[in-house]
Coordinates of C-alpha atoms and ligand atoms in Angstrom, one line a residue:
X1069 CA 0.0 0.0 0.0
X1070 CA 1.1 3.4 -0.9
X1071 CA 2.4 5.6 1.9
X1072 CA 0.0 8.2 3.2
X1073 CA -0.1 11.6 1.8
X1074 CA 1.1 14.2 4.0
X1075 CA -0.3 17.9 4.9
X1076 CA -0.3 20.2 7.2
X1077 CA -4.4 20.5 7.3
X1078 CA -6.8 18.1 5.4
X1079 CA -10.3 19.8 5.6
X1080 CA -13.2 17.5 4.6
X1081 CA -16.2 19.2 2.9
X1082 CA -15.8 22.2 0.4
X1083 CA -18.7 24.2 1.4
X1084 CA -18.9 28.0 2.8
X1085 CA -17.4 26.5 5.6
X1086 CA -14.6 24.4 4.0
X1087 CA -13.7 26.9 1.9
X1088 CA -13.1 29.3 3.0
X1089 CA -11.1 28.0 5.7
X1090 CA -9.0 26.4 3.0
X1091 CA -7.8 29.7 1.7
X1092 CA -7.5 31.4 4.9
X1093 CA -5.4 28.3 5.9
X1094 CA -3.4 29.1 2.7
X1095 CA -3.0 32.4 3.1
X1096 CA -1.3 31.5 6.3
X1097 CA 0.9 28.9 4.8
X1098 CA 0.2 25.5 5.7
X1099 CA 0.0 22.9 3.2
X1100 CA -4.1 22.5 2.7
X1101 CA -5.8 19.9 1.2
X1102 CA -9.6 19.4 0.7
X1103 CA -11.7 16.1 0.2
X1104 CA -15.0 17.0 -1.4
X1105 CA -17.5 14.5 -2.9
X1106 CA -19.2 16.2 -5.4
X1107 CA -17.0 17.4 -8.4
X1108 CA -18.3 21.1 -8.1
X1109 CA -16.9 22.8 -5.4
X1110 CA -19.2 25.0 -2.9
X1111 CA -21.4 22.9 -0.9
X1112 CA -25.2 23.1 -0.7
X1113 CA -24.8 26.2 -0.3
X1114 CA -23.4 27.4 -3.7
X1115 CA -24.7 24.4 -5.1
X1116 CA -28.2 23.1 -4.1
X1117 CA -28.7 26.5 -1.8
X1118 CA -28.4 30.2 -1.3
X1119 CA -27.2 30.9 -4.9
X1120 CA -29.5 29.0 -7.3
X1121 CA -32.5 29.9 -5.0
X1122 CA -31.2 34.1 -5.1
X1123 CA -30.8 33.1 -8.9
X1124 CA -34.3 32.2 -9.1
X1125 CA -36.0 34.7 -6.3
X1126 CA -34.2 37.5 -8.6
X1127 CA -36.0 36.0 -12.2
X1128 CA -39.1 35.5 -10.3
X1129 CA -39.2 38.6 -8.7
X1130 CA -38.4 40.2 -11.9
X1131 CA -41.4 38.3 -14.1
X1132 CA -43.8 39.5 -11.2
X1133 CA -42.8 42.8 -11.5
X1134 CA -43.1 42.7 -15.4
X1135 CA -46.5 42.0 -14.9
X1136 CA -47.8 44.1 -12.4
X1137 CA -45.7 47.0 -11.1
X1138 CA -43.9 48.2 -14.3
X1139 CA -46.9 49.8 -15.4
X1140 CA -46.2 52.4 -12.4
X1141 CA -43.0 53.4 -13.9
X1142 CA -44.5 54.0 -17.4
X1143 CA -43.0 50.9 -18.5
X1144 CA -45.7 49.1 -20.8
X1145 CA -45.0 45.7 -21.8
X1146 CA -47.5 43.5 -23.2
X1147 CA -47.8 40.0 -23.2
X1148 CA -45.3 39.0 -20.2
X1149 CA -44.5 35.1 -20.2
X1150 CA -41.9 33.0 -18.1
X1151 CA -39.9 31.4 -20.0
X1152 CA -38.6 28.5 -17.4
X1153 CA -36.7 26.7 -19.5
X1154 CA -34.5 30.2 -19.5
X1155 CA -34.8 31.0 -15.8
X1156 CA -33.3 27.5 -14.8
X1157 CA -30.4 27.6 -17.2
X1158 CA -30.2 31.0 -15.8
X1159 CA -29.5 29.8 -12.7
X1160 CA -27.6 26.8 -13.5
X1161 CA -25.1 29.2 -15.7
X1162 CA -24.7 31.8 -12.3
X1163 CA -24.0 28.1 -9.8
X1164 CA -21.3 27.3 -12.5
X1165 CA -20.1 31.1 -12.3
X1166 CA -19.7 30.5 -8.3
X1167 CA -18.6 27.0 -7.9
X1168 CA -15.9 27.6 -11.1
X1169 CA -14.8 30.5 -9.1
X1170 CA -13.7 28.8 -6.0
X1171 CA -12.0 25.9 -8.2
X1172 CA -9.8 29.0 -9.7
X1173 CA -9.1 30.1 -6.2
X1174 CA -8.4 26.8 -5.3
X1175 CA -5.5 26.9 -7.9
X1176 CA -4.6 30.2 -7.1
X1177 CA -4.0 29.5 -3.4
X1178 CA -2.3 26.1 -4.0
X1179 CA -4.6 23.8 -2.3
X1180 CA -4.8 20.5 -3.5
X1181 CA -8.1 18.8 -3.9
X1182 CA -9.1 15.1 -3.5
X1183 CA -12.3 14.1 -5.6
X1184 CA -14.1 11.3 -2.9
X1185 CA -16.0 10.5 0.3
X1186 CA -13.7 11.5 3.0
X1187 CA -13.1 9.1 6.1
X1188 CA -11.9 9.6 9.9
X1189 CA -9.3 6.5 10.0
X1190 CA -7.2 6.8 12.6
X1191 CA -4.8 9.2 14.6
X1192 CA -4.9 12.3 12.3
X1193 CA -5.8 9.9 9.9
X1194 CA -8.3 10.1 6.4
X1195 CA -9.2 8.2 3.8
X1196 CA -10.7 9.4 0.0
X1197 CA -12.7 6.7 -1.7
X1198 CA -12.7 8.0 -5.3
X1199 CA -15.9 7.8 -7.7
X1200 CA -13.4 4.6 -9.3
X1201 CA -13.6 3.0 -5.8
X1202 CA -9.9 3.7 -5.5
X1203 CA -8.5 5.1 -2.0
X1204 CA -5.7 7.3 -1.1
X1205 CA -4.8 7.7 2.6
X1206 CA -3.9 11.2 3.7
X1207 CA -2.6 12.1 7.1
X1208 CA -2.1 15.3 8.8
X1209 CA -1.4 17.8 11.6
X1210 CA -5.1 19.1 12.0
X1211 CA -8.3 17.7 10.5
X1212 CA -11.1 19.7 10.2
X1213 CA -14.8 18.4 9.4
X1214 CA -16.9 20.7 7.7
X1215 CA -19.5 18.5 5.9
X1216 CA -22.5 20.9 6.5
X1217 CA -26.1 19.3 7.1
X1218 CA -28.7 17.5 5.1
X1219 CA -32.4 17.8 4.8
X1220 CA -34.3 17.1 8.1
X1221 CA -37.0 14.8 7.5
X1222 CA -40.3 14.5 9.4
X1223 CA -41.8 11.4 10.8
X1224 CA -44.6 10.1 8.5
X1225 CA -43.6 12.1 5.6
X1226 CA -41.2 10.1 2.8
X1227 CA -39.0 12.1 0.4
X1228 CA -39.6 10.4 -3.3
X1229 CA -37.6 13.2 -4.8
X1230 CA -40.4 13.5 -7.4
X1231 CA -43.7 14.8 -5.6
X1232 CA -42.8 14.9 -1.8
X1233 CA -39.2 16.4 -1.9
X1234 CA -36.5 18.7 -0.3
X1235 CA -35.4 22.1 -1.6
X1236 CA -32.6 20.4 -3.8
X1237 CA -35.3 19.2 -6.1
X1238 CA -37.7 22.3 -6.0
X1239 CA -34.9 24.4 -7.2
X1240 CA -34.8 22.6 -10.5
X1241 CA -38.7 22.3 -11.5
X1242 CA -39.1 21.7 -15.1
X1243 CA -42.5 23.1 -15.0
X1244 CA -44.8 25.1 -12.4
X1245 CA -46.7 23.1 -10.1
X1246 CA -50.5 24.1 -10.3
X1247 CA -50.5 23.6 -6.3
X1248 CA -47.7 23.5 -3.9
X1249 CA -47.5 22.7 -0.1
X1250 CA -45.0 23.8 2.0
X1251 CA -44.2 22.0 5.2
X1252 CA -42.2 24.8 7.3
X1253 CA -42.2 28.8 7.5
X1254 CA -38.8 28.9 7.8
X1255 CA -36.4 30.3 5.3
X1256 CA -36.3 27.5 2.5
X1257 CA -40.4 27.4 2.8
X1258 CA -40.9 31.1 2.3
X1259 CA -38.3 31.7 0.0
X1260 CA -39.3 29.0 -2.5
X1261 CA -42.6 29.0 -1.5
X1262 CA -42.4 32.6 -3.0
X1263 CA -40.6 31.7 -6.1
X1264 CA -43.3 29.1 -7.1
X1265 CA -46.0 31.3 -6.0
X1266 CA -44.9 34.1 -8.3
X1267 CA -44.1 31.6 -10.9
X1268 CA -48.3 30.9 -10.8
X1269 CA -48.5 27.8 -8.2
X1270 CA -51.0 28.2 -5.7
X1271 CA -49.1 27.4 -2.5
X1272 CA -49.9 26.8 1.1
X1273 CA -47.5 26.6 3.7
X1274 CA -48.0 24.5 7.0
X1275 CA -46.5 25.3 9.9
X1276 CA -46.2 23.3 13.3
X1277 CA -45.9 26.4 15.2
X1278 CA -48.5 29.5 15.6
X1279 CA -46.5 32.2 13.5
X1280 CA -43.6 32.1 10.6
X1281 CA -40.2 32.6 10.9
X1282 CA -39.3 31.3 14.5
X1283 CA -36.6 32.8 16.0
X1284 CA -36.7 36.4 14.1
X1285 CA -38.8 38.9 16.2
X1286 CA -42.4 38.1 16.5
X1287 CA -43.5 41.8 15.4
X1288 CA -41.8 41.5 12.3
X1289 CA -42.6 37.9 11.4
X1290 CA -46.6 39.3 12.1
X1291 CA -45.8 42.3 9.6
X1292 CA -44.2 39.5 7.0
X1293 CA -47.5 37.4 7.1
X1294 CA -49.7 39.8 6.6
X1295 CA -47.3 40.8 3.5
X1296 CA -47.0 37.5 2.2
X1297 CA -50.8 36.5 2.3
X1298 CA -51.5 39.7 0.0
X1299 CA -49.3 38.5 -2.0
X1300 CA -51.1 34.9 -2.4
X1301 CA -49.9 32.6 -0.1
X1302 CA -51.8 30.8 2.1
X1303 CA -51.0 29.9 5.4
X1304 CA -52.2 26.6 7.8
X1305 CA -50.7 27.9 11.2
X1306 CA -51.0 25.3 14.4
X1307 CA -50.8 22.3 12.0
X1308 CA -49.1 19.5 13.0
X1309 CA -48.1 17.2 10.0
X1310 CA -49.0 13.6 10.6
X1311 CA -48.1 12.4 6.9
X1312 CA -48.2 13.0 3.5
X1313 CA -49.6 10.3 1.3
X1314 CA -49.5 10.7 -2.8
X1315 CA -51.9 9.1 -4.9
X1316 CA -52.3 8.7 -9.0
X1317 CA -49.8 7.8 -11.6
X1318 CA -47.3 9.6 -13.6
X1319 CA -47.9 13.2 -14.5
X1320 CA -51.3 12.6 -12.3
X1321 CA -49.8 12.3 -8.6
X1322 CA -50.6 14.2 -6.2
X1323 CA -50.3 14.5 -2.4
X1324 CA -52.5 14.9 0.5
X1325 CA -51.0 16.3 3.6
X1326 CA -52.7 15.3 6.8
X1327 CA -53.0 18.0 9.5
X1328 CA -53.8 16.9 13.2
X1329 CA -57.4 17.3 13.8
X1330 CA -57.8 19.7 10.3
X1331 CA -58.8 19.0 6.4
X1332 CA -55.6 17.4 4.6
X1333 CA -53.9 20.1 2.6
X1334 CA -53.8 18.6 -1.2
X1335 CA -51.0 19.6 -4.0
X1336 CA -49.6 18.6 -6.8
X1337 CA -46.1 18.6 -4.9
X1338 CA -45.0 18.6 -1.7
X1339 CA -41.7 20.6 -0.4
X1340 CA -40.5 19.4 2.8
X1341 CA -38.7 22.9 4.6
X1342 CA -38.7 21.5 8.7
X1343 CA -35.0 22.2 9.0
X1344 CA -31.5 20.8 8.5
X1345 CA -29.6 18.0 10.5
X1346 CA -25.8 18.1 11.1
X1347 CA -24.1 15.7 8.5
X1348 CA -22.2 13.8 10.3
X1349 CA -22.8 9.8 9.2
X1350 CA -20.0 8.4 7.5
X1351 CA -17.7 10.6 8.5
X1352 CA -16.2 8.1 10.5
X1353 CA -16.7 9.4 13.7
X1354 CA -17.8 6.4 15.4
X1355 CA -15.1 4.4 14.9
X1356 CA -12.3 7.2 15.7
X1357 CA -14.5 8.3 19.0
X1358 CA -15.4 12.1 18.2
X1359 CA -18.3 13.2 20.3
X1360 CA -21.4 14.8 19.7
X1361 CA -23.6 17.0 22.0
X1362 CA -27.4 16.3 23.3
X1363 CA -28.5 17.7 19.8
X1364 CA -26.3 15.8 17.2
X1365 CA -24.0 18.2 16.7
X1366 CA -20.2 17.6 16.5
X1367 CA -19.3 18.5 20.2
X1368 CA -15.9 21.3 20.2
X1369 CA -14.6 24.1 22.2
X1370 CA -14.2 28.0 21.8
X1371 CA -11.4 26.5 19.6
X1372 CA -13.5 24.1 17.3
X1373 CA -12.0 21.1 18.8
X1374 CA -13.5 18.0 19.5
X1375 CA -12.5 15.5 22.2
X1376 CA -10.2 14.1 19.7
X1377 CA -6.8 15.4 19.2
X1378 CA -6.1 17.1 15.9
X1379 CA -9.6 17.0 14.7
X1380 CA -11.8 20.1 14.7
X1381 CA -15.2 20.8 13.3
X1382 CA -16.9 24.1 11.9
X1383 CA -20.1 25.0 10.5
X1384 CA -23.5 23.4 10.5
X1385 CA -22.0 20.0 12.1
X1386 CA -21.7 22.2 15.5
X1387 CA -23.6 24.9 17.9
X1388 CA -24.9 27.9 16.2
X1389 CA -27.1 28.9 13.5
X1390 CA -26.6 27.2 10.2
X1391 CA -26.0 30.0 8.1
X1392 CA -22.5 29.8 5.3
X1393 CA -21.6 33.3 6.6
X1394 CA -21.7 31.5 10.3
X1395 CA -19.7 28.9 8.8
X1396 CA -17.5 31.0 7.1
X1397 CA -16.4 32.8 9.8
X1398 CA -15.8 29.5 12.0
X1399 CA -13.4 28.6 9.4
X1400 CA -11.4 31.9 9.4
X1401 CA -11.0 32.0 13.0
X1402 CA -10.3 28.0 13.4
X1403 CA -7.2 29.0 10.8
X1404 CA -6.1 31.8 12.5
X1405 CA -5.9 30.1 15.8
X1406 CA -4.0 26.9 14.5
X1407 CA -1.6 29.8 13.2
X1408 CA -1.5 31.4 16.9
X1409 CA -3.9 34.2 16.1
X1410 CA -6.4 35.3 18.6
X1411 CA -9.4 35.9 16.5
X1412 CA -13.0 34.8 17.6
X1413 CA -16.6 34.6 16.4
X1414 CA -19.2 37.2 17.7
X1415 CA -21.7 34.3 17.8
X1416 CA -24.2 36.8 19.2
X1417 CA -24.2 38.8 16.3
X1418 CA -24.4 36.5 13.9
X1419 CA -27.1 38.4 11.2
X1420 CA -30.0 36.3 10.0
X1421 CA -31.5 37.1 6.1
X1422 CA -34.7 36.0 4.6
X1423 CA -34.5 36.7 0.7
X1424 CA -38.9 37.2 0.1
X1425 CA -39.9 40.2 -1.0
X1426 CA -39.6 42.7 0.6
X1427 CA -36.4 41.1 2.8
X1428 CA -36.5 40.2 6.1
X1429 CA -33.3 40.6 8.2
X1430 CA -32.2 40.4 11.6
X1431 CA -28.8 40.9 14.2
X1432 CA -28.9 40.6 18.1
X1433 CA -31.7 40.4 20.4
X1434 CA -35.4 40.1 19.5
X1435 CA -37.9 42.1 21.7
X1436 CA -39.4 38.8 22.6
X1437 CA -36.2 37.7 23.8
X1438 CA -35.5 40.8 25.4
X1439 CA -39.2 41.0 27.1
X1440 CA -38.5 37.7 28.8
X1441 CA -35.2 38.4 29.9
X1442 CA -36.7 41.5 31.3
X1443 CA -34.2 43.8 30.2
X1444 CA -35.4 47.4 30.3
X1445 CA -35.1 48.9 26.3
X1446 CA -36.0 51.6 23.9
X1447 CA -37.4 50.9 20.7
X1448 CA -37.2 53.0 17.5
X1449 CA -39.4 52.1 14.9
X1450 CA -39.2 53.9 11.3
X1451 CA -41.2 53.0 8.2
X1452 CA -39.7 52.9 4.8
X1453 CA -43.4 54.6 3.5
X1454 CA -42.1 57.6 5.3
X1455 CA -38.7 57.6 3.0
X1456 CA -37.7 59.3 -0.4
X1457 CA -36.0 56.8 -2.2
X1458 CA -38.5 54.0 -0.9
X1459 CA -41.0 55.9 -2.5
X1460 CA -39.0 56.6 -5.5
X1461 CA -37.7 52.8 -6.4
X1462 CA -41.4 51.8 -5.6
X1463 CA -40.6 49.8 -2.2
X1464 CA -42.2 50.9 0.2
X1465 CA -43.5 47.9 2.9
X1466 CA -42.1 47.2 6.2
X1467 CA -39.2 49.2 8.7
X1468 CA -36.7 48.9 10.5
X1469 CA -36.7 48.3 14.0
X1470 CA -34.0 49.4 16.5
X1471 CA -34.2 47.8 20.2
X1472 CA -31.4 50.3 22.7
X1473 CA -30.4 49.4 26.2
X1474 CA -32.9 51.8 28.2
X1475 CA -30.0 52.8 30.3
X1476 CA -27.0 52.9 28.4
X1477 CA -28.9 53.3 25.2
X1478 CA -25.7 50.2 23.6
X1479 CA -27.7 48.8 20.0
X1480 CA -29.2 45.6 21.6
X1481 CA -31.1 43.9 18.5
X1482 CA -32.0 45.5 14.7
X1483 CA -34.9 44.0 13.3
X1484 CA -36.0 45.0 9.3
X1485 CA -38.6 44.3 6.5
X1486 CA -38.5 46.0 4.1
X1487 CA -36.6 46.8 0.6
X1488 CA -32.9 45.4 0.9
X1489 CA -32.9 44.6 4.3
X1490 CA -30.2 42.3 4.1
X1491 CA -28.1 44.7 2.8
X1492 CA -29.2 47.2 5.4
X1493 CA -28.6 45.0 8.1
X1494 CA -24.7 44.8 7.8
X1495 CA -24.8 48.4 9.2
X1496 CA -26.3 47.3 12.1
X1497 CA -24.2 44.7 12.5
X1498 CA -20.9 46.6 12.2
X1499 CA -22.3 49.2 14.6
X1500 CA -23.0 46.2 17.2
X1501 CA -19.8 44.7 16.8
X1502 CA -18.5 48.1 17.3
X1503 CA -20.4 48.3 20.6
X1504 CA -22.1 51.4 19.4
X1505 CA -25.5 53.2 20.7
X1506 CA -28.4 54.3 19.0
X1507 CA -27.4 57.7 19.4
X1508 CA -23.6 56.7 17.5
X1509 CA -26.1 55.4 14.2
X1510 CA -27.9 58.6 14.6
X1511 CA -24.9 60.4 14.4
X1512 CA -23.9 58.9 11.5
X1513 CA -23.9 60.3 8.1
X1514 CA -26.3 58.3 6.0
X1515 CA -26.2 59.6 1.9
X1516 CA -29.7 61.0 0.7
X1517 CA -31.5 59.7 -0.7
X1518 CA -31.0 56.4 0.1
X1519 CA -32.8 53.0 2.2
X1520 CA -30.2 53.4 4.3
X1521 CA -31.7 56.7 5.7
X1522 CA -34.4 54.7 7.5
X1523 CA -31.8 52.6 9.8
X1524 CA -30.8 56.1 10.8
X1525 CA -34.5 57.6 11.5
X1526 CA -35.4 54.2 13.4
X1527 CA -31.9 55.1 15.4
X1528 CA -33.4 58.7 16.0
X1529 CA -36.5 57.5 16.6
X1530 CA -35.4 55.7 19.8
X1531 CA -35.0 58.8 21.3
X1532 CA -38.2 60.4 19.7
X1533 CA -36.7 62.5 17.9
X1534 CA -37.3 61.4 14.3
X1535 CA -37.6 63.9 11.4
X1536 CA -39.3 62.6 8.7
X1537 CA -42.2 61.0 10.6
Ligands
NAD549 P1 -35.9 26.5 9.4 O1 -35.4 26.0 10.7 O2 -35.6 27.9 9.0 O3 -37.5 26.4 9.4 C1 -38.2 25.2 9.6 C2 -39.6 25.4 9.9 O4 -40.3 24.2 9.9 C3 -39.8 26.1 11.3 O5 -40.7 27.2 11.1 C4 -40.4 25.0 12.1 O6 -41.3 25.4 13.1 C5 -41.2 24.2 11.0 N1 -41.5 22.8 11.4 C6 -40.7 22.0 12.0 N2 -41.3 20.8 12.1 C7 -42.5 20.9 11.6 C8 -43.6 20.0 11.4 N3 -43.6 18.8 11.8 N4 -44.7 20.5 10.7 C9 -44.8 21.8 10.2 N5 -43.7 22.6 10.4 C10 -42.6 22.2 11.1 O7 -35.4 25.5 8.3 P2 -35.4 25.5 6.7 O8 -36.3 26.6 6.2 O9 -35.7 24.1 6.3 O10 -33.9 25.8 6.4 C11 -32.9 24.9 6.8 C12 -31.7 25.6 7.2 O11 -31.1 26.2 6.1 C13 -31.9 26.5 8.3 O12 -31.0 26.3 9.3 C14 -31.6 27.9 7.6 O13 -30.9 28.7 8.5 C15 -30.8 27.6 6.4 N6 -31.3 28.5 5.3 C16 -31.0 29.8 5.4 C17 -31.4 30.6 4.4 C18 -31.1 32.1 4.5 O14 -30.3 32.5 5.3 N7 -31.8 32.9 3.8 C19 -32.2 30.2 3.4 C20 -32.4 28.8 3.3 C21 -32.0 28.0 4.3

């Protein structure tokens, strides 16, 4: 048997997480290597993810608009049709852009790349089973795992990849679904749920809990529902799913999804959005002992590593919110450490973006959260109806939220809806990281006329002292 390849770090999984962890490792100078399965590089993110679903929220949104809100602008267009067929080789051509792109930076950083399922073997120890069934051993200082998650299934409910399925396969529809039922309000749900609804489906989302969007403040997710009901959607709230059975042949299935105590929702597909589970089967892990916590999760400490020595883990297979910029960062700041850098992730700040129309986005504390921690704060609230450009570009739903410590008036939690919130939310989320106070963003120069001017009302506004309201 050939002698083990040697590196200095052998990170399995190219996603966000992988990555970009590769590079940063590069950039410091070890020797990296990466072990990916699949012959694009990216992960479900670039992949099966956050690009091809922006790709296709972007042509959706765009046909909508052709239809019905260019004729505001004096923009007359008769006879607006989606082309699909165009839309989908749209997005197929910007996941090549993006996945090619990190293969060039691959090069351009020197990192070497093994084509394969990668394996914990041993002390430091992996092994790449190639498509060909061949294996190459690799060993190394520090292995990291950052193989991401996979679809969360729900009990009851079978994925045939055909008419019950995950987001994977509802990215790549051939043809729009007459009817579509969504199982989650989370952020895959909405997002394609809007894509398919704009697209002409008639869609329902079911959802186990009482609102949308757990975890982003409740005031905002209320504002979003009532938004994305006018737009079409149609919402079963309370429903617990007890399973989803599909009937017919061929072209002529459909699915019935039963709801606890409540009519069965019926559609011509079924998209299963309940969440995503660490990835962490067949990694291995078993047989080299690497622990996971009461949740699944690859088990580490504040410096990503597990119980095992020399192997580390990022991303969605541990604590946090599974989100690539999350991941990202966990990978930057694993490589600095391992370099002797004393860099760290500001876990509490870690923004959250949902991409419907308008945008949804999120940093810190929500006013639930800070309600029941009974922390005394002040809340500025500013509407994007009340702002030039919002009028002007023809956006003008939602606002932006800003929650201050009462006392010390520190920026606690930013909550917006509204036109590109999750651009607008990287302000915030500087200014937090920054430590700064509502009275620092109000301070602030924001260009006129811009969206951007509404973070800084909302910041005035928590002192009452807005001008444009
Ligand atoms: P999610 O956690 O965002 O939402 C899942 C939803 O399903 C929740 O509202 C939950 O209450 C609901 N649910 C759970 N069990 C249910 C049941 N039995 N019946 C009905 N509803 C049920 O998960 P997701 O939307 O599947 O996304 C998966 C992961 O991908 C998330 O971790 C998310 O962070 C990430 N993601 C992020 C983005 C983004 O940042 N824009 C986009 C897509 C996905």
């Amino acid at each position: 048997m050939a002698a083990p390849v040697q590196h200095d770090v052998v990170i399995i999984g190219a996603g966000p997480g992988g990555y970009v962890a590769a590079i940063r490792g590069a950039q410091l100078g070890f020797d990296v290597a990466v072990v990916e399965r699949e012959v694009a590089l990216g992960g479900t993110c670039l992949r099966v993810g956050c690009i091809p679903s922006k790709a296709l929220l972007e042509s959706s949104h765009r046909y909508q608009e052709a239809k019905e809100t260019l004729g505001e602008h004096g923009v007359l267009v008769d006879g607006v049709r989606a082309d699909l067929a165009a839309m989908q080789a749209r997005r197929a051509n910007v996941v090549k852009q993006n996945t090619d792109g990190i293969e060039y930076l691959f090069k351009k950083n020197k990192i070497t790349r093994y084509l394969g399922d990668g394996k914990l073997t041993g002390d430091r120890a992996v092994s790449v089973t190639a498509p060909d069934g061949s294996v190459t051993e690799l060993v190394a200082e520090h292995v990291v795992l950052a193989t991401g998650s996979e679809v969360a299934t729900l009990k009851g409910v079978e994925l045939d990849d055909e008419v019950v399925v995950s987001s994977t396969e509802a990215l790549e529809w051939d043809a729009v679904p007459a009817s579509l039922v969504v199982i989650g309000a989370g952020y895959i749900g909405l997002e394609l749920g809007s894509v398919w609804s704009r697209l002409g489906a008639k869609v329902t989302v079911v959802e186990y809990l009482d609102r949308i969007l757990p975890g982003m403040d409740s005031e905002v997710a209320r504002e979003a529902l009532r938004v994305f009901k006018q737009q079409g959607l149609e919402f079963e709230l309370g429903a617990r799913v007890t399973g989803v059975s599909v009937t017919g042949k061929g072209a002529k299935r459909t699915a019935s999804v039963a709801i606890d105590g409540r009519e069965p929702v019926v559609g011509e597909k079924v998209l299963v959005a309940v969440g995503r589970r660490p990835a962490t089967s067949g990694l291995g892990l078993e047989d080299v002992g690497v622990a996971l916590d009461d949740r699944g999760r690859v088990a580490v400490d504040e410096d990503f590593r597990t119980n095992v020595a020399g192997v580390y883990a990022i991303g969605d297979l541990i604590h946090g919110p599974m989100l690539a910029h999350k991941a990202e960062e966990d990978g930057v700041v694993l490589m600095e450490r391992l370099a002797g850098q004393a860099s760290a992730v500001h876990y509490a700040l870690v923004p959250g973006v949902a991409y419907t129309e308008p945008e949804i986005a999120s940093v810190g504390q929500t006013e639930d959260q800070l309600k029941d921690g009974g922390v005394a704060y002040r809340k500025g609230v500013f509407p994007f109806s009340a702002n030039g450009r919002a009028r002007a570009i023809g956006s003008t739903q939602g606002r932006v939220k800003i929650l201050a410590d009462a006392t010390t008036d520190r920026v606690l939690g930013v909550h917006i809806i509204g036109p590109r919130a999750g651009d607008l939310i990287a302000e915030a989320v500087a200014a937090m990281t920054f430590g700064a106070s509502s009275e620092d963003i109000a301070r602030t120069f924001h260009a006129h006329p811009t969206l951007s001017e509404v973070v800084k009302e909302a910041a005035l506004a928590v002192d009452g002292r807005a001008i444009h309201i």
